Amino acid sequence: MKQEPITIEDFKEFFSKIVRIRTIEQAIAERYHAQEMKCPMHLSIGQEGPAVAISMQLNASDKMLSTHRSHAHYLAKGGNLTMMISEFFGRETGCSGGMGGSMHLIDKSCGFEGATAIVGNTIPIAAGVALSQKLSKSKNITVVCFGEGATEEGVFSETLNIASVKNLPLIFFVENNSYSVYSPLAPRQSINRHITKISEAHGIKSLKGNGNNIEEALAISLEATTYVREKRKPCLIELETYRYLEHCGPNNDDHIGYRTKKEIDFWKSYDVIANAKKAIKELGVSPDSLEKLIQENTKEEIDNAFREATLAPFPKIERSISYEYA
Amino acid sequence: MKQEPITIEDFKEFFSKIVRIRTIEQAIAERYHAQEMKCPMHLSIGQEGPAVAISMQLNASDKMLSTHRSHAHYLAKGGNLTMMISEFFGRETGCSGGMGGSMHLIDKSCGFEGATAIVGNTIPIAAGVALSQKLSKSKNITVVCFGEGATEEGVFSETLNIASVKNLPLIFFVENNSYSVYSPLAPRQSINRHITKISEAHGIKSLKGNGNNIEEALAISLEATTYVREKRKPCLIELETYRYLEHCGPNNDDHIGYRTKKEIDFWKSYDVIANAKKAIKELGVSPDSLEKLIQENTKEEIDNAFREATLAPFPKIERSISYEYA
Amino acid sequence: MNMLNKNSVKELKQNKRINNFADGIAAAFFDSMRYDPTVLAFGLGATDPKNIFGTMAGLEDEFGNERVFDTPISENAMTGMAIGLAISGYKPVLTHQRLDFSLLSIDQIVNAAAKWYFMFGGQQSVPLVIRMIIGQGWGQGPTHSQALQSWFAQIPGLKVIMPAFPKDGYNLFRSSIADPNPVIFIEHRWLHQMSWNGEGRVVSPTQLGKSNQISTGSDITIVSNSIGSVYSHHAANILKKYNVGVEVIDAFNLRDFDINSISKSVAKTGRLLTVDFSHQFCSIGTEIIAQVLPLNFADLKIAPERIALPNFPVGTSFNIEKDFYFSTIDICKKIESMLNVTFPNIDDELKEYQSSSKKRFDGPF
Amino acid sequence: MNMLNKNSVKELKQNKRINNFADGIAAAFFDSMRYDPTVLAFGLGATDPKNIFGTMAGLEDEFGNERVFDTPISENAMTGMAIGLAISGYKPVLTHQRLDFSLLSIDQIVNAAAKWYFMFGGQQSVPLVIRMIIGQGWGQGPTHSQALQSWFAQIPGLKVIMPAFPKDGYNLFRSSIADPNPVIFIEHRWLHQMSWNGEGRVVSPTQLGKSNQISTGSDITIVSNSIGSVYSHHAANILKKYNVGVEVIDAFNLRDFDINSISKSVAKTGRLLTVDFSHQFCSIGTEIIAQVLPLNFADLKIAPERIALPNFPVGTSFNIEKDFYFSTIDICKKIESMLNVTFPNIDDELKEYQSSSKKRFDGPF
Ligand SMILES: Cc1ncc(C[n+]2csc(CCOP(=O)(O)OP(=O)(O)O)c2C)c(N)n1
Ligand SMILES: Cc1ncc(C[n+]2csc(CCOP(=O)(O)OP(=O)(O)O)c2C)c(N)n1
Ligand SMILES: [Mg+2]
Ligand SMILES: [Mg+2]
């Protein structure tokens, strides 16, 4: 947890973490083709910035919840890599015992309380987690991550309202990648609709910026977490970002034409890793050796995780019966 | 339908209509104690202003939908009184064949498309009605009436969004009486939450005023309907008002203490009928004889309606079976 | 704002204020919250002057507005919030004045609460009670009277509990709150006036059971729940006078009824009737019959039958309502036809019970 | 944005692009919209490059973006909007890529669509189709694979239609769109690849029927729907070789199945098995059994039985999935035990069908 002004160390930490996550996600994408990770998978490549920026302001006893696209959040918050990979392989040792797959991750040991697959589903649940923090007079806060698409679900507004009424220590963390599956914003949200204005209209402090911009993402995350921690009131963050691969699955689907080349090129030229490198360089540190180091360490981590995952036993259906009731 | 500036004739029409509706509602309240109208009943006494103000800007081919508290809307829009009373008496000749009761009114002949009893339920349905007007290139518009409580349901925001995306000729007509049943605003909506700001944040023109103030209610209604008719875009109106009787039922429940005497006194001193009288008097017309005339005519109407209702046959259960499927 | 003062809280503690089923629910709330500080109680109207038909009276005064509170009209978010509390060490109880309102929160109930423990591999249970009241009569009509207990019972991961008698109401509510799973606790509004004096209140709730046998007999087995059990109990009493033995099993745990007791009873009686206040189609009685068949096929003297509500909504008109809902008399007549006998003067015998079961809810609410 | 061009629209008109069940749905959309200008088609992804597994391909090009459109992720409002259109002279079809997503719109489905015609005394019907696709396999897991057809079937006022074979898919979808009531039209994703060449397309849809008898036999009656009917059909074919006559009734109209045909068949065979891809508890098979009992109690040689999905969610792991879903072989083995016979070398006979039924969906979607 960091509440002081952003330092070069923060930049390096940010950089290391996004490189690690991208390396992991790329490894998953490559190995997905072997058809052994048999579950729908929504990769975070391109969108690592927001997840890392916010998580750097959190400690293990702060809570986070997320959605179908949660790998980056899980990892940034400190989730166990081997257990995540084992979950993709449908093993008993997976972080959800093989029951949930990529869309249902959890690691309570680091405060990652759960990600679920129904759009908007965890938003009000996070309000309950935040209310528990309020009731128990905890100093911790809760962050719920979701896409701009989830703001179209009514439960988003309902939760803004209750968070405001009850002064919950809750951050609504919106990653706006402009798409819901293949659908652009136009048929979904009026150009005169503004997510931060909606939250402000509920009496909630709201911040907006570019999630691929390291300074902006870190500054906003710091401002928001500081505010929520101190004021014990909710806050909404909207960070723009972009996903590089298809909505679901390991491939690039730029050829099917739902996004313009211009748009894709713009965002790739504004890649969070490239941006972070530049920022670090401007501070006088060469990022390349750090990048290489992280990549190598992560590859080792990945190999271990995949090895352990593939060695682990499968759950039996008899075991899943016992998960129906506690 | 009126789109010109407001005239003395408008004031007189407004006054006549609110007096008629109040006279009817009071008669219902009185006769409810005979226990022959066996259904939950949410009276509009005190809240007649908004219903009449908006309906005066509508013609029979404009559409309206409403909620559990819909008597004033139904009557102002031109709904058949005898069929409404017959519905309360559970008769076959009721406007809903005795199946719906007070909470489910309909009169398609005057564009009253239906009122339902689940809070927020008709809001998106009205969007569909408005979309049908758009698709069929009709010049008509749709109004959906609901209380401030209904804005707490997620479907309210969802519908604001789709109305804005699709430029629907739809008026969101919010009657803010500060209460949901016995619950004041405090546990339900933050004081920093503003309904008109929420709709504006969705890109929707929004107007707010006092629904018991004849000039304001009429001016806002005229502005909104003119805008929606011409621009073919949605608009939200929030009118403050106050209900005099209990939430549900024919009695006054001021003694149970969920509303302060001060508040009740304030609103009763700002009664829409008294206000309208004053306004008319200021324009040089004495309202008293008009009031008397309307009351007398309405009493006759009421007596007829109740007589016809009590003479009508009850539906048989066999008949209700046939209403399951068309 | 609360109509009760500290004095009546004291009365509640001493059972003095407990007169009926509704008070029993209030007592169960009270005791659960007293003995377990993690229990929370909220819902639309929870703290208003009527306190949900009195069932939450005095709670806010006693336990404060952090543990007992009113909410916005946002059923889906409130359910999600309850889940979030439940996975964070609390035991929330969310109340809906009408079952119908819970339909706005089905995503949270079915996709989240019911599956959380399962989909995260048994790591985190969801000790949550969603209390729903079925309102019927006085023209509640199609959208304020739905009895969807069989519908909820179809969902894996939910428990559905529907008590019949006041003391069971108290105990089952306590057990539901203590249970680590999401429990849909359904009260039929007509039961609220059944009398109870609060005797038998306990410090620690027992584990949720499956069913109670409430009468013994060797001619026919009835499996029922909630108000259906009350009527069946009346029917059993009346038919004793005709030397007909009706064994009534109150299967209050709808997804987890005690099929062994039922099967044993059917082995004895050879006849099975299910009585159930939900639409008949795919009702819980239907499931009971299907489960009994492979176990007792050879024992059955006649085909099992069902009494339930018709398969269409109820109209508001009183004239519709009076034919829509069945009562003790319909159970007696069904047994008459199943046993192929006649009960002379049964209408006279019924009168006493009829009037008690006619003491229904008369509006406006 | 659409992957089809005018050329392939022409191909669709000429059946040239129709190869399977999914194409048949596209053809039904196409024909319904062509012959009835009030038909509208929308839903999340309706106009995206994948067009809901191809089932809506070409529609936007042909009918324009006022009649065919993509939507926000607002299931409840979209359903309400569809109802509003339906009561205003249109026939909307709303598509959900997964049945599970419809759970956010239960208020509109159950409290509004299902009750509108009823609660307004038969004045205004709601000609609405809500199309839901059940996705199973490839780790869809607990919240992306729910088969809640029996659950929807419990709701009065809804029709629930679940086709098995491609041509029926086409016809039933056409009839559902033409029906004046709200229809829940459910496709099992595994059927989408079953081949059909589009022969038999019609200008005017027929009225919604109740069931089809798809094989004749005198030893046992199977009542099934959707993919259950496909497997049952396979089983009937295989068991012919063992001289066992299996009469399969595909009861695709879940709330309004043809109880007379079923009863007649059971009168002949004396044995009843229901096959149903929903959780067993309170499933549609359960209702069928309960309705048959009073009609055929004397005819029954053995207790009716059910094959259905287990009463808990499916885990994501492939190792769970493979044991969770039943197939043709399980139906054959169930019949073996019900008839108390053995089918030698049945595994060999099954191979051909097994491989076809194993041709399941392999992700990632
Ligand atoms: C209620 C619901 N509706 C639809 C879906 C299908 N779906 C899965 S992800 C997704 C897109 C969500 O968009 P967004 O919230 O912006 O997240 P992103 O995928 O862009 O990260 C959709 C529509 C779903 N899972 N749940
Ligand atoms: C979904 C739902 N939740 C709760 C209720 C119970 N209820 C009936 S009216 C009402 C109050 C609504 O308040 P508001 O919308 O402000 O309308 P008002 O009664 O003030 O006119 C409530 C909560 C309901 N009918 N539907
Ligand atoms: Mg997005
Ligand atoms: Mg109000």
PDB file of N, CA and C in Angstrom, chain A residues 32 35 37-40 90 98-101 103-104 117-118 149 152-153 180 182-183 187-188 248-249 256-258 314-317 320-321 324, chain D residues 1 3 45 48-50 70-75 100-101 104 138-140 142-144 311-312 314-320 323-324 362 364-365:
ATOM      1  N   TYR A  32      -2.928 -22.165 -25.008  1.00  0.00           N
ATOM      2  CA  TYR A  32      -4.363 -22.464 -25.089  1.00  0.00           C
ATOM      3  C   TYR A  32      -4.669 -23.383 -26.258  1.00  0.00           C
ATOM      4  N   GLN A  35      -5.491 -27.098 -26.340  1.00  0.00           N
ATOM      5  CA  GLN A  35      -6.831 -27.562 -25.963  1.00  0.00           C
ATOM      6  C   GLN A  35      -6.855 -28.342 -24.651  1.00  0.00           C
ATOM      7  N   MET A  37      -6.661 -26.406 -21.712  1.00  0.00           N
ATOM      8  CA  MET A  37      -7.357 -25.468 -20.827  1.00  0.00           C
ATOM      9  C   MET A  37      -8.737 -25.280 -21.442  1.00  0.00           C
ATOM     10  N   LYS A  38      -9.640 -26.172 -21.042  1.00  0.00           N
ATOM     11  CA  LYS A  38     -10.942 -26.224 -21.722  1.00  0.00           C
ATOM     12  C   LYS A  38     -11.944 -25.330 -21.012  1.00  0.00           C
ATOM     13  N   CYS A  39     -11.781 -24.038 -21.196  1.00  0.00           N
ATOM     14  CA  CYS A  39     -12.794 -23.127 -20.665  1.00  0.00           C
ATOM     15  C   CYS A  39     -12.677 -21.786 -21.362  1.00  0.00           C
ATOM     16  N   PRO A  40     -13.782 -21.056 -21.422  1.00  0.00           N
ATOM     17  CA  PRO A  40     -13.740 -19.735 -22.062  1.00  0.00           C
ATOM     18  C   PRO A  40     -12.756 -18.855 -21.310  1.00  0.00           C
ATOM     19  N   GLY A  90      -8.597 -27.178 -15.091  1.00  0.00           N
ATOM     20  CA  GLY A  90      -9.697 -27.931 -14.498  1.00  0.00           C
ATOM     21  C   GLY A  90      -9.245 -28.915 -13.432  1.00  0.00           C
ATOM     22  N   GLY A  98     -11.383 -26.313  -9.634  1.00  0.00           N
ATOM     23  CA  GLY A  98     -11.754 -26.816 -10.957  1.00  0.00           C
ATOM     24  C   GLY A  98     -13.217 -26.592 -11.298  1.00  0.00           C
ATOM     25  N   MET A  99     -13.954 -25.943 -10.403  1.00  0.00           N
ATOM     26  CA  MET A  99     -15.390 -25.748 -10.635  1.00  0.00           C
ATOM     27  C   MET A  99     -15.668 -24.491 -11.450  1.00  0.00           C
ATOM     28  N   GLY A 100     -14.773 -23.508 -11.351  1.00  0.00           N
ATOM     29  CA  GLY A 100     -15.119 -22.202 -11.903  1.00  0.00           C
ATOM     30  C   GLY A 100     -14.455 -21.832 -13.215  1.00  0.00           C
ATOM     31  N   GLY A 101     -13.224 -22.302 -13.421  1.00  0.00           N
ATOM     32  CA  GLY A 101     -12.510 -21.933 -14.635  1.00  0.00           C
ATOM     33  C   GLY A 101     -12.085 -20.476 -14.638  1.00  0.00           C
ATOM     34  N   MET A 103     -13.322 -17.825 -15.670  1.00  0.00           N
ATOM     35  CA  MET A 103     -14.282 -16.755 -15.375  1.00  0.00           C
ATOM     36  C   MET A 103     -14.657 -16.651 -13.898  1.00  0.00           C
ATOM     37  N   HIS A 104     -14.180 -17.624 -13.090  1.00  0.00           N
ATOM     38  CA  HIS A 104     -14.534 -17.600 -11.669  1.00  0.00           C
ATOM     39  C   HIS A 104     -13.279 -17.821 -10.825  1.00  0.00           C
ATOM     40  N   ALA A 117     -18.904 -14.403 -13.837  1.00  0.00           N
ATOM     41  CA  ALA A 117     -18.990 -14.340 -15.293  1.00  0.00           C
ATOM     42  C   ALA A 117     -20.207 -13.616 -15.822  1.00  0.00           C
ATOM     43  N   ILE A 118     -21.105 -13.234 -14.961  1.00  0.00           N
ATOM     44  CA  ILE A 118     -22.299 -12.530 -15.407  1.00  0.00           C
ATOM     45  C   ILE A 118     -22.012 -11.032 -15.309  1.00  0.00           C
ATOM     46  N   GLY A 149     -19.005  -1.871 -20.315  1.00  0.00           N
ATOM     47  CA  GLY A 149     -20.262  -2.539 -20.667  1.00  0.00           C
ATOM     48  C   GLY A 149     -21.123  -2.784 -19.433  1.00  0.00           C
ATOM     49  N   GLU A 152     -23.885  -0.564 -18.177  1.00  0.00           N
ATOM     50  CA  GLU A 152     -25.202  -0.567 -18.824  1.00  0.00           C
ATOM     51  C   GLU A 152     -26.212  -1.397 -18.044  1.00  0.00           C
ATOM     52  N   GLU A 153     -25.744  -2.208 -17.128  1.00  0.00           N
ATOM     53  CA  GLU A 153     -26.644  -3.003 -16.290  1.00  0.00           C
ATOM     54  C   GLU A 153     -27.201  -2.123 -15.177  1.00  0.00           C
ATOM     55  N   SER A 180     -17.977  -4.201 -25.961  1.00  0.00           N
ATOM     56  CA  SER A 180     -18.601  -5.332 -25.287  1.00  0.00           C
ATOM     57  C   SER A 180     -18.614  -6.427 -26.345  1.00  0.00           C
ATOM     58  N   TYR A 182     -18.050  -7.875 -29.515  1.00  0.00           N
ATOM     59  CA  TYR A 182     -17.721  -7.182 -30.771  1.00  0.00           C
ATOM     60  C   TYR A 182     -18.482  -5.879 -30.924  1.00  0.00           C
ATOM     61  N   SER A 183     -19.241  -5.500 -29.912  1.00  0.00           N
ATOM     62  CA  SER A 183     -20.106  -4.330 -30.068  1.00  0.00           C
ATOM     63  C   SER A 183     -19.404  -3.063 -29.619  1.00  0.00           C
ATOM     64  N   PRO A 187     -24.134   1.503 -30.454  1.00  0.00           N
ATOM     65  CA  PRO A 187     -25.485   0.995 -30.189  1.00  0.00           C
ATOM     66  C   PRO A 187     -25.768   0.805 -28.700  1.00  0.00           C
ATOM     67  N   ARG A 188     -24.760   1.065 -27.861  1.00  0.00           N
ATOM     68  CA  ARG A 188     -24.918   0.742 -26.436  1.00  0.00           C
ATOM     69  C   ARG A 188     -25.006   1.954 -25.535  1.00  0.00           C
ATOM     70  N   CYS A 248     -12.904 -13.159 -26.417  1.00  0.00           N
ATOM     71  CA  CYS A 248     -12.799 -14.414 -25.677  1.00  0.00           C
ATOM     72  C   CYS A 248     -11.955 -15.363 -26.510  1.00  0.00           C
ATOM     73  N   GLY A 249     -10.881 -15.839 -25.940  1.00  0.00           N
ATOM     74  CA  GLY A 249     -10.032 -16.747 -26.688  1.00  0.00           C
ATOM     75  C   GLY A 249      -8.637 -16.175 -26.898  1.00  0.00           C
ATOM     76  N   ILE A 256     -11.616  -9.571 -38.634  1.00  0.00           N
ATOM     77  CA  ILE A 256     -13.061  -9.663 -38.867  1.00  0.00           C
ATOM     78  C   ILE A 256     -13.728  -8.288 -38.914  1.00  0.00           C
ATOM     79  N   GLY A 257     -12.954  -7.265 -38.619  1.00  0.00           N
ATOM     80  CA  GLY A 257     -13.396  -5.945 -39.043  1.00  0.00           C
ATOM     81  C   GLY A 257     -14.343  -5.202 -38.132  1.00  0.00           C
ATOM     82  N   TYR A 258     -14.440  -5.569 -36.867  1.00  0.00           N
ATOM     83  CA  TYR A 258     -15.322  -4.781 -35.997  1.00  0.00           C
ATOM     84  C   TYR A 258     -14.587  -3.582 -35.391  1.00  0.00           C
ATOM     85  N   PHE A 314      -7.463 -34.424 -11.429  1.00  0.00           N
ATOM     86  CA  PHE A 314      -8.761 -33.855 -11.787  1.00  0.00           C
ATOM     87  C   PHE A 314      -9.748 -34.045 -10.637  1.00  0.00           C
ATOM     88  N   PRO A 315     -10.676 -33.140 -10.477  1.00  0.00           N
ATOM     89  CA  PRO A 315     -11.736 -33.381  -9.481  1.00  0.00           C
ATOM     90  C   PRO A 315     -12.687 -34.445 -10.003  1.00  0.00           C
ATOM     91  N   LYS A 316     -13.266 -35.191  -9.101  1.00  0.00           N
ATOM     92  CA  LYS A 316     -14.265 -36.185  -9.491  1.00  0.00           C
ATOM     93  C   LYS A 316     -15.656 -35.586  -9.319  1.00  0.00           C
ATOM     94  N   ILE A 317     -16.590 -36.092 -10.063  1.00  0.00           N
ATOM     95  CA  ILE A 317     -17.939 -35.513  -9.983  1.00  0.00           C
ATOM     96  C   ILE A 317     -18.520 -35.681  -8.578  1.00  0.00           C
ATOM     97  N   SER A 320     -17.764 -32.742  -6.670  1.00  0.00           N
ATOM     98  CA  SER A 320     -18.515 -31.525  -6.997  1.00  0.00           C
ATOM     99  C   SER A 320     -19.886 -31.544  -6.333  1.00  0.00           C
ATOM    100  N   ILE A 321     -20.444 -32.731  -6.112  1.00  0.00           N
ATOM    101  CA  ILE A 321     -21.725 -32.807  -5.397  1.00  0.00           C
ATOM    102  C   ILE A 321     -21.608 -32.140  -4.030  1.00  0.00           C
ATOM    103  N   GLU A 324     -22.296 -28.407  -3.463  1.00  0.00           N
ATOM    104  CA  GLU A 324     -23.600 -27.754  -3.612  1.00  0.00           C
ATOM    105  C   GLU A 324     -23.983 -27.007  -2.326  1.00  0.00           C
TER     106      GLU A 324
ATOM    107  N   MET D   1     -20.226  -3.999 -41.368  1.00  0.00           N
ATOM    108  CA  MET D   1     -19.692  -4.862 -40.315  1.00  0.00           C
ATOM    109  C   MET D   1     -20.099  -6.309 -40.548  1.00  0.00           C
ATOM    110  N   MET D   3     -20.683  -9.918 -42.029  1.00  0.00           N
ATOM    111  CA  MET D   3     -19.798 -10.748 -42.836  1.00  0.00           C
ATOM    112  C   MET D   3     -20.472 -11.215 -44.127  1.00  0.00           C
ATOM    113  N   GLY D  45     -25.224  -8.552 -29.630  1.00  0.00           N
ATOM    114  CA  GLY D  45     -24.445  -9.266 -30.641  1.00  0.00           C
ATOM    115  C   GLY D  45     -25.232  -9.625 -31.892  1.00  0.00           C
ATOM    116  N   ASP D  48     -23.357  -8.275 -34.803  1.00  0.00           N
ATOM    117  CA  ASP D  48     -21.897  -8.301 -34.802  1.00  0.00           C
ATOM    118  C   ASP D  48     -21.393  -9.326 -35.828  1.00  0.00           C
ATOM    119  N   PRO D  49     -20.095  -9.391 -36.054  1.00  0.00           N
ATOM    120  CA  PRO D  49     -19.627 -10.267 -37.143  1.00  0.00           C
ATOM    121  C   PRO D  49     -19.972 -11.740 -36.952  1.00  0.00           C
ATOM    122  N   LYS D  50     -20.235 -12.160 -35.719  1.00  0.00           N
ATOM    123  CA  LYS D  50     -20.547 -13.574 -35.504  1.00  0.00           C
ATOM    124  C   LYS D  50     -22.047 -13.836 -35.549  1.00  0.00           C
ATOM    125  N   ASP D  70     -28.335  -4.307 -32.522  1.00  0.00           N
ATOM    126  CA  ASP D  70     -27.563  -4.639 -31.335  1.00  0.00           C
ATOM    127  C   ASP D  70     -28.090  -3.788 -30.165  1.00  0.00           C
ATOM    128  N   THR D  71     -27.767  -4.190 -28.942  1.00  0.00           N
ATOM    129  CA  THR D  71     -28.329  -3.499 -27.773  1.00  0.00           C
ATOM    130  C   THR D  71     -27.272  -3.293 -26.698  1.00  0.00           C
ATOM    131  N   PRO D  72     -27.562  -2.426 -25.739  1.00  0.00           N
ATOM    132  CA  PRO D  72     -26.720  -2.365 -24.536  1.00  0.00           C
ATOM    133  C   PRO D  72     -26.845  -3.663 -23.721  1.00  0.00           C
ATOM    134  N   ILE D  73     -25.960  -3.818 -22.738  1.00  0.00           N
ATOM    135  CA  ILE D  73     -26.050  -4.981 -21.833  1.00  0.00           C
ATOM    136  C   ILE D  73     -27.046  -4.626 -20.736  1.00  0.00           C
ATOM    137  N   SER D  74     -28.311  -4.648 -21.084  1.00  0.00           N
ATOM    138  CA  SER D  74     -29.385  -4.225 -20.170  1.00  0.00           C
ATOM    139  C   SER D  74     -30.547  -5.174 -20.388  1.00  0.00           C
ATOM    140  N   GLU D  75     -30.383  -6.409 -19.958  1.00  0.00           N
ATOM    141  CA  GLU D  75     -31.365  -7.445 -20.280  1.00  0.00           C
ATOM    142  C   GLU D  75     -32.761  -7.090 -19.815  1.00  0.00           C
ATOM    143  N   ASP D 100     -28.561 -18.111 -19.377  1.00  0.00           N
ATOM    144  CA  ASP D 100     -28.207 -17.550 -18.067  1.00  0.00           C
ATOM    145  C   ASP D 100     -28.392 -16.033 -17.996  1.00  0.00           C
ATOM    146  N   PHE D 101     -28.178 -15.358 -19.118  1.00  0.00           N
ATOM    147  CA  PHE D 101     -28.244 -13.891 -19.092  1.00  0.00           C
ATOM    148  C   PHE D 101     -29.685 -13.403 -18.912  1.00  0.00           C
ATOM    149  N   LEU D 104     -31.384 -11.828 -15.602  1.00  0.00           N
ATOM    150  CA  LEU D 104     -31.453 -10.417 -15.220  1.00  0.00           C
ATOM    151  C   LEU D 104     -32.774  -9.784 -15.630  1.00  0.00           C
ATOM    152  N   TRP D 138     -17.135 -27.423 -22.935  1.00  0.00           N
ATOM    153  CA  TRP D 138     -15.968 -26.535 -22.971  1.00  0.00           C
ATOM    154  C   TRP D 138     -15.951 -25.586 -21.771  1.00  0.00           C
ATOM    155  N   GLY D 139     -16.175 -26.193 -20.632  1.00  0.00           N
ATOM    156  CA  GLY D 139     -16.023 -25.433 -19.388  1.00  0.00           C
ATOM    157  C   GLY D 139     -16.919 -24.230 -19.258  1.00  0.00           C
ATOM    158  N   GLN D 140     -18.112 -24.280 -19.828  1.00  0.00           N
ATOM    159  CA  GLN D 140     -19.031 -23.152 -19.660  1.00  0.00           C
ATOM    160  C   GLN D 140     -19.304 -22.911 -18.175  1.00  0.00           C
ATOM    161  N   PRO D 142     -20.690 -23.206 -14.118  1.00  0.00           N
ATOM    162  CA  PRO D 142     -21.956 -23.046 -13.399  1.00  0.00           C
ATOM    163  C   PRO D 142     -22.859 -21.924 -13.902  1.00  0.00           C
ATOM    164  N   THR D 143     -22.307 -20.839 -14.443  1.00  0.00           N
ATOM    165  CA  THR D 143     -23.172 -19.704 -14.790  1.00  0.00           C
ATOM    166  C   THR D 143     -23.310 -19.467 -16.294  1.00  0.00           C
ATOM    167  N   HIS D 144     -22.797 -20.384 -17.095  1.00  0.00           N
ATOM    168  CA  HIS D 144     -22.952 -20.207 -18.546  1.00  0.00           C
ATOM    169  C   HIS D 144     -23.543 -21.446 -19.208  1.00  0.00           C
ATOM    170  N   ASN D 311     -28.758 -32.889  -9.817  1.00  0.00           N
ATOM    171  CA  ASN D 311     -29.358 -31.752  -9.107  1.00  0.00           C
ATOM    172  C   ASN D 311     -28.334 -30.801  -8.503  1.00  0.00           C
ATOM    173  N   PHE D 312     -27.230 -30.597  -9.211  1.00  0.00           N
ATOM    174  CA  PHE D 312     -26.255 -29.597  -8.758  1.00  0.00           C
ATOM    175  C   PHE D 312     -25.650 -28.974 -10.006  1.00  0.00           C
ATOM    176  N   VAL D 314     -22.923 -27.687 -12.903  1.00  0.00           N
ATOM    177  CA  VAL D 314     -21.819 -28.404 -13.535  1.00  0.00           C
ATOM    178  C   VAL D 314     -20.537 -27.625 -13.282  1.00  0.00           C
ATOM    179  N   GLY D 315     -19.509 -28.332 -12.871  1.00  0.00           N
ATOM    180  CA  GLY D 315     -18.205 -27.700 -12.704  1.00  0.00           C
ATOM    181  C   GLY D 315     -17.554 -27.481 -14.062  1.00  0.00           C
ATOM    182  N   THR D 316     -16.604 -26.566 -14.085  1.00  0.00           N
ATOM    183  CA  THR D 316     -15.955 -26.220 -15.354  1.00  0.00           C
ATOM    184  C   THR D 316     -15.063 -27.333 -15.878  1.00  0.00           C
ATOM    185  N   SER D 317     -14.424 -28.027 -14.982  1.00  0.00           N
ATOM    186  CA  SER D 317     -13.438 -29.038 -15.376  1.00  0.00           C
ATOM    187  C   SER D 317     -14.032 -30.047 -16.347  1.00  0.00           C
ATOM    188  N   PHE D 318     -13.256 -30.352 -17.369  1.00  0.00           N
ATOM    189  CA  PHE D 318     -13.707 -31.328 -18.354  1.00  0.00           C
ATOM    190  C   PHE D 318     -14.040 -32.657 -17.682  1.00  0.00           C
ATOM    191  N   ASN D 319     -13.293 -32.947 -16.664  1.00  0.00           N
ATOM    192  CA  ASN D 319     -13.502 -34.228 -15.977  1.00  0.00           C
ATOM    193  C   ASN D 319     -14.867 -34.283 -15.269  1.00  0.00           C
ATOM    194  N   ILE D 320     -15.363 -33.153 -14.910  1.00  0.00           N
ATOM    195  CA  ILE D 320     -16.715 -33.073 -14.333  1.00  0.00           C
ATOM    196  C   ILE D 320     -17.742 -33.165 -15.458  1.00  0.00           C
ATOM    197  N   ASP D 323     -18.843 -36.528 -16.956  1.00  0.00           N
ATOM    198  CA  ASP D 323     -19.749 -37.381 -16.178  1.00  0.00           C
ATOM    199  C   ASP D 323     -21.102 -36.731 -15.908  1.00  0.00           C
ATOM    200  N   PHE D 324     -21.161 -35.440 -16.134  1.00  0.00           N
ATOM    201  CA  PHE D 324     -22.381 -34.701 -15.788  1.00  0.00           C
ATOM    202  C   PHE D 324     -23.474 -34.891 -16.832  1.00  0.00           C
ATOM    203  N   ASP D 362     -16.480 -27.158 -29.048  1.00  0.00           N
ATOM    204  CA  ASP D 362     -15.224 -26.893 -28.358  1.00  0.00           C
ATOM    205  C   ASP D 362     -14.735 -25.479 -28.532  1.00  0.00           C
ATOM    206  N   PRO D 364     -13.373 -21.452 -27.773  1.00  0.00           N
ATOM    207  CA  PRO D 364     -13.410 -20.959 -26.400  1.00  0.00           C
ATOM    208  C   PRO D 364     -14.743 -20.331 -26.008  1.00  0.00           C
ATOM    209  N   PHE D 365     -15.640 -20.040 -26.944  1.00  0.00           N
ATOM    210  CA  PHE D 365     -16.796 -19.205 -26.593  1.00  0.00           C
ATOM    211  C   PHE D 365     -17.762 -19.949 -25.701  1.00  0.00           C
TER     212      PHE D 365
END
